[in-house]
Amino acid sequence: MTTALQPLLSTLENAFGGRLSTSQAVRDQHGRGEAHHATAAPDAVVMVRSTEEVAFVVRHCAEAGVPVIPYGAGTSLEGHLAAVRGGISVDLSQMDRVLRASAEDMDCTVQAGVTREALNAHLRDQGLFFPIDPGANASLGGMVSTRASGTNAVRYGTMREVTLSLTVVLPDGEVIRTASRARKSSAGYDLTRLFVGAEGTLGIVTEITLRLFGIPQAISAALCSFPDVESAVAAATMVTQFGIPVARMELMDRGLIEAVNQHAGLSLPVADTLAFEFHGTDAGVAEQAAVVAEIVNDFGALGFEAATDPEERSRLWKARHNAWYAVVGQRKGAVGWTSDVCVPVSELTGCIRHARDLLTDCPVPAVILGHVGDGNFHVVFAIDPDRPEEMAAVKRINAEMVARAIAVDGTCTGEHGVGMGKAPYLQQEYAPAALRLMAALKQAVDPRDIMNPGKILP
């Protein structure tokens, strides 16, 4: 324990009492996400309930030169939560209040610990919903910080598009609001976008103002099987190029379908599959589904199973939302490793074919899935963390997929963020001058490097 840490812990214990924990189990929980990255426990965890309490913690950590790592729901995948230099984990999960929701303005303001499912439960009676769905029941603060998206992004965009304003605690404990609630503004630098995707390296997001959408009059879902993954991706590309406003369009390869059938007790046809969801009026949804059915038939579709009943739609989407756990659960004691490349839609077929070829000699279970409507796809690997040869093989495969994506003007991460896992690839994706600018921004805002150190910048 450093000489600066003990006085800091005493100050925090006096202020927070039982909401400060130095328990090893609690610290370990807060030093890891859901993926393969090693646990790096913080020195202590503080449960906060307001912006003022976050500012208090950050201010005292800044004075002591002790790192601060924000924690939401613990669902991150790229080592974002690892306390690589120790420090204080600021747990925002008790900041779980919806502060206001306006049906007239179709926006809301929430504390950072509110989860997407809790927000939608709160909004349901007002005829509104929040569309960004990364699969996990992530906290909205975490979703802002990683610039998350997910299954609905092809129609509704990502956290970048739906975030109107943020309340942020800066590295010195000062509190700022990044923008007003206006739907557009030309006033000054776009501070909101500076913090969307900053992964807690520039400050801690404590409150978020978000765009909302009306619950569609009609929703229809469909599953469609194909003879091979290339046909499925080509069909998805054509649907995108036709401009059909699908809400969701997800690829699941046959390996994933087999895994989710076993994991969730389903009986879906074991084939490379596209899952669609259509939002709109009754007539609009019917028209979208009919046009998509025609398109997929041209690419050899083996069936087009549609459903409008909520329970049936839930059954169809259960496969996609169980993907991570279905794959990892195939091996006892396994952990997950997921790629996250995103490429121009025109390059998607070639990149997925390349990924499939790389998996031919993969020593661990691996499946391909993705938000093919916007060019984002994943390979989920189930690895034994005690077998370094498996880690090395998956690392090599992942590196080759990233190299291919960047070569076709894509990115190493479409939605999971950089954290520690993707940091080495930024040197491939950005020119040195761009990385120097990022480093200069970090230095200007956080000169002591106490905000989630070791993340994003290589």
Coordinates of C-alpha atoms in Angstrom, one line a residue:
M1 CA 0.0 0.0 0.0
T2 CA 1.4 3.4 -1.0
T3 CA 1.9 6.1 1.5
A4 CA -0.7 8.2 -0.2
L5 CA -3.3 5.5 -0.2
Q6 CA -3.9 5.0 3.5
P7 CA -4.9 8.6 4.3
L8 CA -7.1 8.5 1.2
L9 CA -8.8 5.3 2.4
S10 CA -9.4 6.9 5.8
T11 CA -11.0 9.9 4.2
L12 CA -13.2 7.8 2.0
E13 CA -14.2 5.5 4.9
N14 CA -15.2 8.5 7.0
A15 CA -17.4 9.8 4.1
F16 CA -18.9 6.5 2.9
G17 CA -18.8 4.1 5.8
G18 CA -19.9 0.7 4.7
R19 CA -20.0 1.8 1.0
L20 CA -16.2 1.6 0.9
S21 CA -14.9 -2.0 0.6
T22 CA -11.4 -3.4 0.6
S23 CA -12.7 -7.0 0.6
Q24 CA -10.6 -9.1 -1.8
A25 CA -13.7 -10.7 -3.4
V26 CA -15.3 -7.3 -4.0
R27 CA -12.1 -5.9 -5.4
D28 CA -11.6 -8.9 -7.7
Q29 CA -15.2 -8.5 -9.0
H30 CA -14.5 -4.9 -9.9
G31 CA -11.2 -5.6 -11.6
R32 CA -12.5 -7.7 -14.5
G33 CA -15.2 -7.7 -17.1
E34 CA -16.8 -10.7 -18.9
A35 CA -14.0 -11.6 -21.3
H36 CA -10.6 -13.3 -21.2
H37 CA -8.5 -10.4 -19.8
A38 CA -6.8 -11.1 -16.5
T39 CA -8.2 -9.6 -13.3
A40 CA -6.4 -6.5 -11.9
A41 CA -8.1 -5.6 -8.7
P42 CA -8.3 -2.0 -7.4
D43 CA -7.2 -1.2 -3.9
A44 CA -10.7 -0.3 -2.9
V45 CA -14.3 0.0 -4.2
V46 CA -16.6 3.0 -3.4
M47 CA -20.3 2.7 -4.0
V48 CA -21.5 6.2 -5.0
R49 CA -25.1 7.6 -5.3
S50 CA -24.7 11.1 -6.8
T51 CA -22.6 13.3 -9.0
E52 CA -21.5 15.1 -5.8
E53 CA -20.2 11.9 -4.3
V54 CA -18.3 11.0 -7.5
A55 CA -16.7 14.5 -7.5
F56 CA -15.7 14.0 -3.8
V57 CA -14.0 10.8 -4.6
V58 CA -12.2 12.1 -7.7
R59 CA -11.1 15.3 -6.0
H60 CA -9.5 13.4 -3.2
C61 CA -7.9 10.8 -5.5
A62 CA -6.5 13.6 -7.6
E63 CA -4.9 15.2 -4.5
A64 CA -3.3 11.9 -3.6
G65 CA -2.4 11.0 -7.2
V66 CA -4.4 7.7 -7.0
P67 CA -6.0 6.2 -10.1
V68 CA -9.8 6.2 -10.5
I69 CA -11.6 3.5 -12.5
P70 CA -15.4 3.8 -13.2
Y71 CA -17.5 0.7 -12.9
G72 CA -21.1 0.2 -14.2
A73 CA -22.5 -3.3 -14.7
G74 CA -19.3 -5.2 -15.3
T75 CA -20.2 -6.3 -18.8
S76 CA -17.3 -4.8 -20.7
L77 CA -15.2 -7.0 -22.9
E78 CA -11.8 -5.3 -23.5
G79 CA -10.3 -5.1 -20.0
H80 CA -11.8 -1.6 -19.3
L81 CA -12.2 -2.4 -15.6
A82 CA -8.7 -3.6 -14.9
A83 CA -6.9 -1.5 -12.2
V84 CA -3.5 -1.8 -13.9
R85 CA -2.0 0.7 -11.4
G86 CA -4.3 -0.1 -8.5
G87 CA -6.5 2.8 -7.3
I88 CA -10.2 3.3 -6.5
S89 CA -13.0 1.6 -8.4
V90 CA -16.0 4.0 -8.4
D91 CA -19.1 1.8 -8.6
L92 CA -22.0 3.8 -10.1
S93 CA -24.5 0.9 -10.0
Q94 CA -26.5 2.6 -7.2
M95 CA -26.8 5.8 -9.3
D96 CA -29.9 4.1 -10.9
R97 CA -32.6 6.8 -11.1
V98 CA -34.4 8.0 -14.2
L99 CA -34.3 11.7 -13.4
R100 CA -36.9 12.8 -16.0
A101 CA -38.5 11.6 -19.1
S102 CA -40.4 13.8 -21.6
A103 CA -42.8 12.2 -24.0
E104 CA -43.3 15.6 -25.7
D105 CA -39.6 16.1 -26.3
M106 CA -38.9 12.4 -26.7
D107 CA -35.8 12.5 -24.5
C108 CA -34.8 11.6 -20.9
T109 CA -32.1 12.2 -18.4
V110 CA -30.8 9.3 -16.3
Q111 CA -28.0 8.6 -13.8
A112 CA -25.2 6.6 -15.2
G113 CA -26.0 3.4 -13.4
V114 CA -29.4 2.9 -15.0
T115 CA -29.4 -0.1 -17.2
R116 CA -31.0 -0.2 -20.6
E117 CA -33.6 -2.7 -19.5
A118 CA -34.6 -0.7 -16.5
L119 CA -34.9 2.4 -18.6
N120 CA -37.2 0.7 -21.1
A121 CA -39.4 -0.7 -18.3
H122 CA -39.7 2.8 -16.9
L123 CA -40.6 4.2 -20.4
R124 CA -43.1 1.6 -21.5
D125 CA -46.2 3.2 -20.2
Q126 CA -45.4 6.5 -22.0
G127 CA -45.2 4.7 -25.4
L128 CA -41.5 5.4 -25.7
F129 CA -38.4 3.2 -25.8
F130 CA -34.6 3.4 -25.9
P131 CA -33.4 1.4 -28.9
I132 CA -29.7 0.8 -28.3
D133 CA -29.3 -3.0 -27.5
P134 CA -25.8 -4.4 -27.1
G135 CA -27.2 -7.7 -25.9
A136 CA -26.0 -7.5 -22.3
N137 CA -28.0 -5.5 -19.8
A138 CA -25.3 -2.9 -19.6
S139 CA -25.4 0.4 -17.7
L140 CA -26.0 3.5 -19.8
G141 CA -22.9 5.1 -18.4
G142 CA -20.9 2.2 -19.6
M143 CA -22.6 2.2 -23.0
V144 CA -21.8 5.9 -23.4
S145 CA -18.2 5.3 -22.4
T146 CA -17.6 2.5 -24.9
R147 CA -19.7 4.1 -27.7
A148 CA -21.8 1.0 -27.7
S149 CA -24.4 0.0 -30.3
G150 CA -25.7 -3.5 -30.9
T151 CA -28.6 -5.1 -32.8
N152 CA -30.7 -2.0 -33.5
A153 CA -27.9 0.2 -34.8
V154 CA -28.7 -0.4 -38.4
R155 CA -31.9 1.7 -38.0
Y156 CA -31.5 3.8 -34.8
G157 CA -27.7 4.4 -34.7
T158 CA -25.3 4.1 -31.8
M159 CA -24.7 5.8 -28.5
R160 CA -23.0 8.5 -30.5
E161 CA -26.2 9.4 -32.3
V162 CA -28.6 9.2 -29.3
T163 CA -26.6 11.0 -26.7
L164 CA -27.6 14.6 -26.4
S165 CA -25.7 15.8 -23.3
L166 CA -23.6 14.5 -20.4
T167 CA -22.7 15.5 -16.9
V168 CA -19.1 14.6 -16.3
V169 CA -16.8 14.7 -13.4
L170 CA -13.3 15.8 -14.6
P171 CA -10.0 14.5 -13.3
D172 CA -9.7 17.4 -10.8
G173 CA -13.2 16.8 -9.4
E174 CA -14.8 19.7 -11.3
V175 CA -18.3 19.0 -12.8
I176 CA -19.3 20.0 -16.3
R177 CA -22.4 19.6 -18.5
T178 CA -21.3 19.1 -22.1
A179 CA -24.4 20.5 -23.9
S180 CA -28.0 21.5 -23.7
R181 CA -31.0 19.4 -24.6
A182 CA -31.3 21.0 -28.0
R183 CA -31.3 18.5 -30.9
K184 CA -28.7 20.4 -32.7
S185 CA -26.1 23.1 -31.8
S186 CA -23.1 24.9 -33.4
A187 CA -21.9 26.3 -30.1
G188 CA -18.2 25.6 -29.5
Y189 CA -16.4 22.3 -29.5
D190 CA -18.5 19.1 -29.4
L191 CA -17.7 18.1 -25.8
T192 CA -20.4 15.5 -25.7
R193 CA -18.7 13.5 -28.5
L194 CA -15.4 13.9 -26.8
F195 CA -16.6 11.9 -23.8
V196 CA -18.7 9.4 -25.8
G197 CA -16.3 6.6 -26.3
A198 CA -13.6 7.9 -23.9
E199 CA -13.9 4.9 -21.7
G200 CA -13.5 6.8 -18.5
T201 CA -10.0 8.1 -19.5
L202 CA -11.0 11.8 -19.5
G203 CA -13.6 11.9 -16.7
I204 CA -16.5 10.0 -15.2
V205 CA -20.0 10.3 -16.8
T206 CA -22.6 10.6 -14.1
E207 CA -25.7 11.7 -15.9
I208 CA -26.9 11.3 -19.5
T209 CA -29.5 12.9 -21.6
L210 CA -30.7 10.6 -24.4
R211 CA -33.0 10.7 -27.4
L212 CA -36.0 8.3 -27.2
F213 CA -38.2 6.9 -29.9
G214 CA -41.9 5.9 -30.1
I215 CA -42.7 2.3 -29.6
P216 CA -43.6 1.1 -33.1
Q217 CA -47.2 0.3 -33.9
A218 CA -46.2 -3.0 -35.3
I219 CA -43.1 -5.2 -34.9
S220 CA -42.3 -8.3 -36.9
A221 CA -39.3 -10.7 -36.7
A222 CA -38.1 -13.4 -39.0
L223 CA -35.4 -16.1 -39.2
C224 CA -34.0 -17.1 -42.6
S225 CA -31.6 -20.0 -43.2
F226 CA -29.0 -20.2 -46.0
P227 CA -26.9 -22.9 -47.6
D228 CA -23.7 -21.1 -46.6
V229 CA -22.5 -18.0 -44.8
E230 CA -21.5 -16.2 -48.0
S231 CA -25.1 -16.4 -49.3
A232 CA -26.4 -15.0 -46.0
V233 CA -23.9 -12.1 -46.0
A234 CA -24.6 -11.3 -49.7
A235 CA -28.4 -11.2 -49.0
A236 CA -27.8 -8.9 -46.0
T237 CA -25.7 -6.6 -48.2
M238 CA -28.4 -6.5 -50.8
V239 CA -31.1 -5.6 -48.2
T240 CA -28.9 -2.8 -47.0
Q241 CA -28.2 -1.5 -50.5
F242 CA -32.0 -1.5 -51.3
G243 CA -32.5 0.9 -48.4
I244 CA -35.1 -1.2 -46.6
P245 CA -35.4 0.3 -43.1
V246 CA -34.9 -3.0 -41.1
A247 CA -34.5 -2.4 -37.4
R248 CA -32.3 -5.4 -36.9
M249 CA -30.4 -7.7 -39.2
E250 CA -28.1 -10.2 -37.5
L251 CA -25.9 -13.0 -38.8
M252 CA -25.6 -16.3 -36.9
D253 CA -23.5 -19.0 -38.4
R254 CA -24.4 -22.7 -38.1
G255 CA -22.0 -23.3 -35.2
L256 CA -23.8 -20.6 -33.2
I257 CA -27.2 -22.0 -34.0
E258 CA -26.1 -25.4 -32.8
A259 CA -24.7 -23.9 -29.6
V260 CA -27.8 -21.9 -28.8
N261 CA -30.1 -24.8 -29.5
Q262 CA -28.2 -26.8 -26.9
H263 CA -27.8 -23.9 -24.4
A264 CA -31.4 -22.7 -24.6
G265 CA -33.3 -25.8 -25.5
L266 CA -34.3 -24.5 -28.9
S267 CA -34.8 -26.4 -32.1
L268 CA -33.8 -23.9 -34.8
P269 CA -32.6 -25.3 -38.2
V270 CA -28.8 -25.8 -38.0
A271 CA -27.7 -23.5 -40.8
D272 CA -26.1 -20.2 -41.5
T273 CA -28.9 -17.8 -40.5
L274 CA -30.1 -14.2 -40.8
A275 CA -32.4 -12.8 -38.1
F276 CA -34.5 -9.7 -39.1
E277 CA -36.8 -7.4 -37.2
F278 CA -39.1 -4.8 -38.8
H279 CA -40.6 -1.8 -37.1
G280 CA -43.4 0.5 -38.3
T281 CA -47.1 0.5 -39.2
D282 CA -48.9 -2.8 -39.8
A283 CA -48.8 -2.1 -43.6
G284 CA -45.2 -0.9 -43.5
V285 CA -43.9 -3.9 -41.6
A286 CA -45.7 -6.3 -43.9
E287 CA -44.2 -4.6 -46.9
Q288 CA -40.7 -4.7 -45.5
A289 CA -41.0 -8.4 -44.7
A290 CA -42.3 -9.2 -48.1
V291 CA -39.5 -7.3 -49.9
V292 CA -36.9 -8.9 -47.8
A293 CA -38.4 -12.4 -48.4
E294 CA -38.1 -11.8 -52.1
I295 CA -34.4 -10.7 -51.8
V296 CA -33.3 -13.6 -49.6
N297 CA -35.0 -16.1 -52.0
D298 CA -32.7 -14.8 -54.7
F299 CA -29.7 -15.9 -52.6
G300 CA -30.9 -19.4 -52.0
A301 CA -32.8 -18.9 -48.7
L302 CA -34.0 -22.2 -47.2
G303 CA -36.9 -20.6 -45.4
F304 CA -38.3 -17.4 -44.0
E305 CA -40.0 -17.9 -40.6
A306 CA -41.9 -14.7 -39.6
A307 CA -43.5 -13.8 -36.3
T308 CA -45.5 -10.9 -35.0
D309 CA -46.6 -12.3 -31.6
P310 CA -44.3 -10.9 -28.8
E311 CA -43.6 -14.4 -27.4
E312 CA -42.7 -15.8 -30.8
R313 CA -40.4 -12.8 -31.5
S314 CA -38.8 -13.3 -28.2
R315 CA -38.1 -16.9 -29.1
L316 CA -36.6 -15.9 -32.4
W317 CA -34.3 -13.4 -30.7
K318 CA -33.4 -15.6 -27.8
A319 CA -30.8 -17.3 -30.0
R320 CA -29.0 -14.1 -30.7
H321 CA -29.0 -12.8 -27.1
N322 CA -27.7 -16.1 -25.7
A323 CA -24.8 -16.2 -28.2
W324 CA -22.0 -15.4 -25.8
Y325 CA -23.0 -17.7 -23.0
A326 CA -24.0 -20.5 -25.4
V327 CA -20.5 -20.5 -27.0
V328 CA -18.5 -20.1 -23.8
G329 CA -20.7 -22.6 -22.0
Q330 CA -19.6 -25.4 -24.4
R331 CA -16.5 -25.8 -22.4
K332 CA -16.3 -26.2 -18.6
G333 CA -14.2 -23.4 -17.1
A334 CA -13.8 -21.6 -20.4
V335 CA -13.8 -17.8 -20.8
G336 CA -14.8 -15.8 -23.8
W337 CA -12.7 -13.8 -26.3
T338 CA -14.5 -11.9 -29.0
S339 CA -13.3 -10.0 -32.0
D340 CA -15.2 -6.8 -33.0
V341 CA -14.1 -5.6 -36.4
C342 CA -16.3 -3.4 -38.5
V343 CA -15.9 -2.8 -42.2
P344 CA -17.6 -1.0 -45.1
V345 CA -20.6 -3.1 -46.0
S346 CA -19.2 -3.8 -49.5
E347 CA -16.2 -5.5 -47.9
L348 CA -18.2 -7.6 -45.5
T349 CA -18.5 -10.8 -47.5
G350 CA -14.8 -10.9 -48.2
C351 CA -13.9 -10.3 -44.5
I352 CA -16.2 -12.9 -43.2
R353 CA -15.0 -15.4 -45.7
H354 CA -11.4 -14.6 -44.6
A355 CA -12.5 -15.1 -40.9
R356 CA -14.1 -18.4 -41.7
D357 CA -10.9 -19.6 -43.4
L358 CA -8.8 -18.6 -40.4
L359 CA -11.1 -20.6 -38.2
T360 CA -10.5 -23.8 -40.2
D361 CA -7.5 -24.6 -37.9
C362 CA -8.7 -22.9 -34.8
P363 CA -8.0 -25.1 -31.7
V364 CA -11.0 -23.9 -29.7
P365 CA -14.8 -23.6 -30.3
A366 CA -15.5 -20.4 -32.3
V367 CA -18.6 -19.0 -34.1
I368 CA -19.3 -16.0 -36.3
L369 CA -22.1 -13.6 -35.6
G370 CA -22.6 -9.9 -36.3
H371 CA -24.7 -6.8 -37.0
V372 CA -24.3 -7.3 -40.8
G373 CA -26.5 -4.3 -41.6
D374 CA -23.7 -2.0 -40.6
G375 CA -20.7 -4.1 -41.4
N376 CA -19.9 -5.1 -37.8
F377 CA -19.2 -8.8 -37.0
H378 CA -17.7 -10.8 -34.2
V379 CA -16.0 -14.1 -33.8
V380 CA -16.6 -15.5 -30.3
F381 CA -14.0 -18.0 -29.0
A382 CA -14.3 -20.2 -25.9
I383 CA -10.8 -20.6 -24.5
D384 CA -9.2 -22.3 -21.6
P385 CA -7.3 -19.5 -19.8
D386 CA -4.8 -22.1 -18.4
R387 CA -3.7 -23.1 -21.9
P388 CA -1.3 -20.5 -23.2
E389 CA -1.1 -22.2 -26.6
E390 CA -4.9 -21.5 -27.0
M391 CA -4.5 -17.9 -26.1
A392 CA -1.6 -17.5 -28.6
A393 CA -3.6 -19.2 -31.4
V394 CA -6.7 -17.0 -30.8
K395 CA -4.5 -13.9 -30.5
R396 CA -3.0 -14.7 -33.9
I397 CA -6.4 -15.3 -35.6
N398 CA -7.8 -12.1 -34.1
A399 CA -4.8 -10.1 -35.2
E400 CA -5.2 -11.3 -38.8
M401 CA -8.9 -10.4 -38.8
V402 CA -8.1 -6.9 -37.5
A403 CA -5.3 -6.5 -40.1
R404 CA -7.7 -7.4 -42.9
A405 CA -10.4 -5.1 -41.6
I406 CA -8.0 -2.1 -41.4
A407 CA -6.6 -2.9 -44.9
V408 CA -10.1 -2.4 -46.3
D409 CA -10.6 0.9 -44.4
G410 CA -12.4 -0.7 -41.4
T411 CA -11.8 -0.6 -37.7
C412 CA -10.5 -2.9 -35.0
T413 CA -13.6 -2.2 -32.8
G414 CA -17.1 -1.4 -34.0
E415 CA -18.7 -1.2 -30.6
H416 CA -16.8 -2.9 -27.7
G417 CA -14.3 -0.1 -27.3
V418 CA -10.5 -0.2 -27.0
G419 CA -9.7 -0.8 -23.4
M420 CA -6.5 -2.7 -23.1
G421 CA -7.4 -5.5 -25.6
K422 CA -7.6 -3.3 -28.7
A423 CA -5.0 -0.7 -27.8
P424 CA -2.1 -2.2 -29.8
Y425 CA -4.2 -2.1 -33.0
L426 CA -4.7 1.7 -32.9
Q427 CA -1.1 2.1 -34.2
Q428 CA -2.3 0.2 -37.3
E429 CA -5.5 2.1 -37.6
Y430 CA -4.4 5.7 -37.0
A431 CA -1.5 7.7 -38.4
P432 CA 1.1 8.8 -35.8
A433 CA -0.1 12.4 -35.9
A434 CA -3.7 11.3 -35.0
L435 CA -2.3 9.2 -32.0
R436 CA -0.3 12.2 -30.9
L437 CA -3.4 14.4 -30.9
M438 CA -5.2 11.8 -28.8
A439 CA -2.3 11.7 -26.4
A440 CA -2.3 15.5 -26.3
L441 CA -6.0 15.6 -25.4
K442 CA -5.5 13.1 -22.7
Q443 CA -2.5 15.1 -21.3
A444 CA -4.5 18.3 -21.4
V445 CA -7.5 16.9 -19.6
D446 CA -5.8 14.5 -17.3
P447 CA -2.2 15.5 -16.8
R448 CA -1.6 13.2 -13.9
D449 CA -3.0 10.2 -15.8
I450 CA -5.3 9.1 -13.0
M451 CA -8.5 8.4 -15.0
N452 CA -8.6 4.7 -15.9
P453 CA -4.9 4.6 -16.8
G454 CA -3.6 2.1 -19.3
K455 CA -6.7 2.1 -21.6
I456 CA -7.1 3.2 -25.2
L457 CA -3.7 4.8 -25.9
P458 CA -1.1 2.2 -26.9

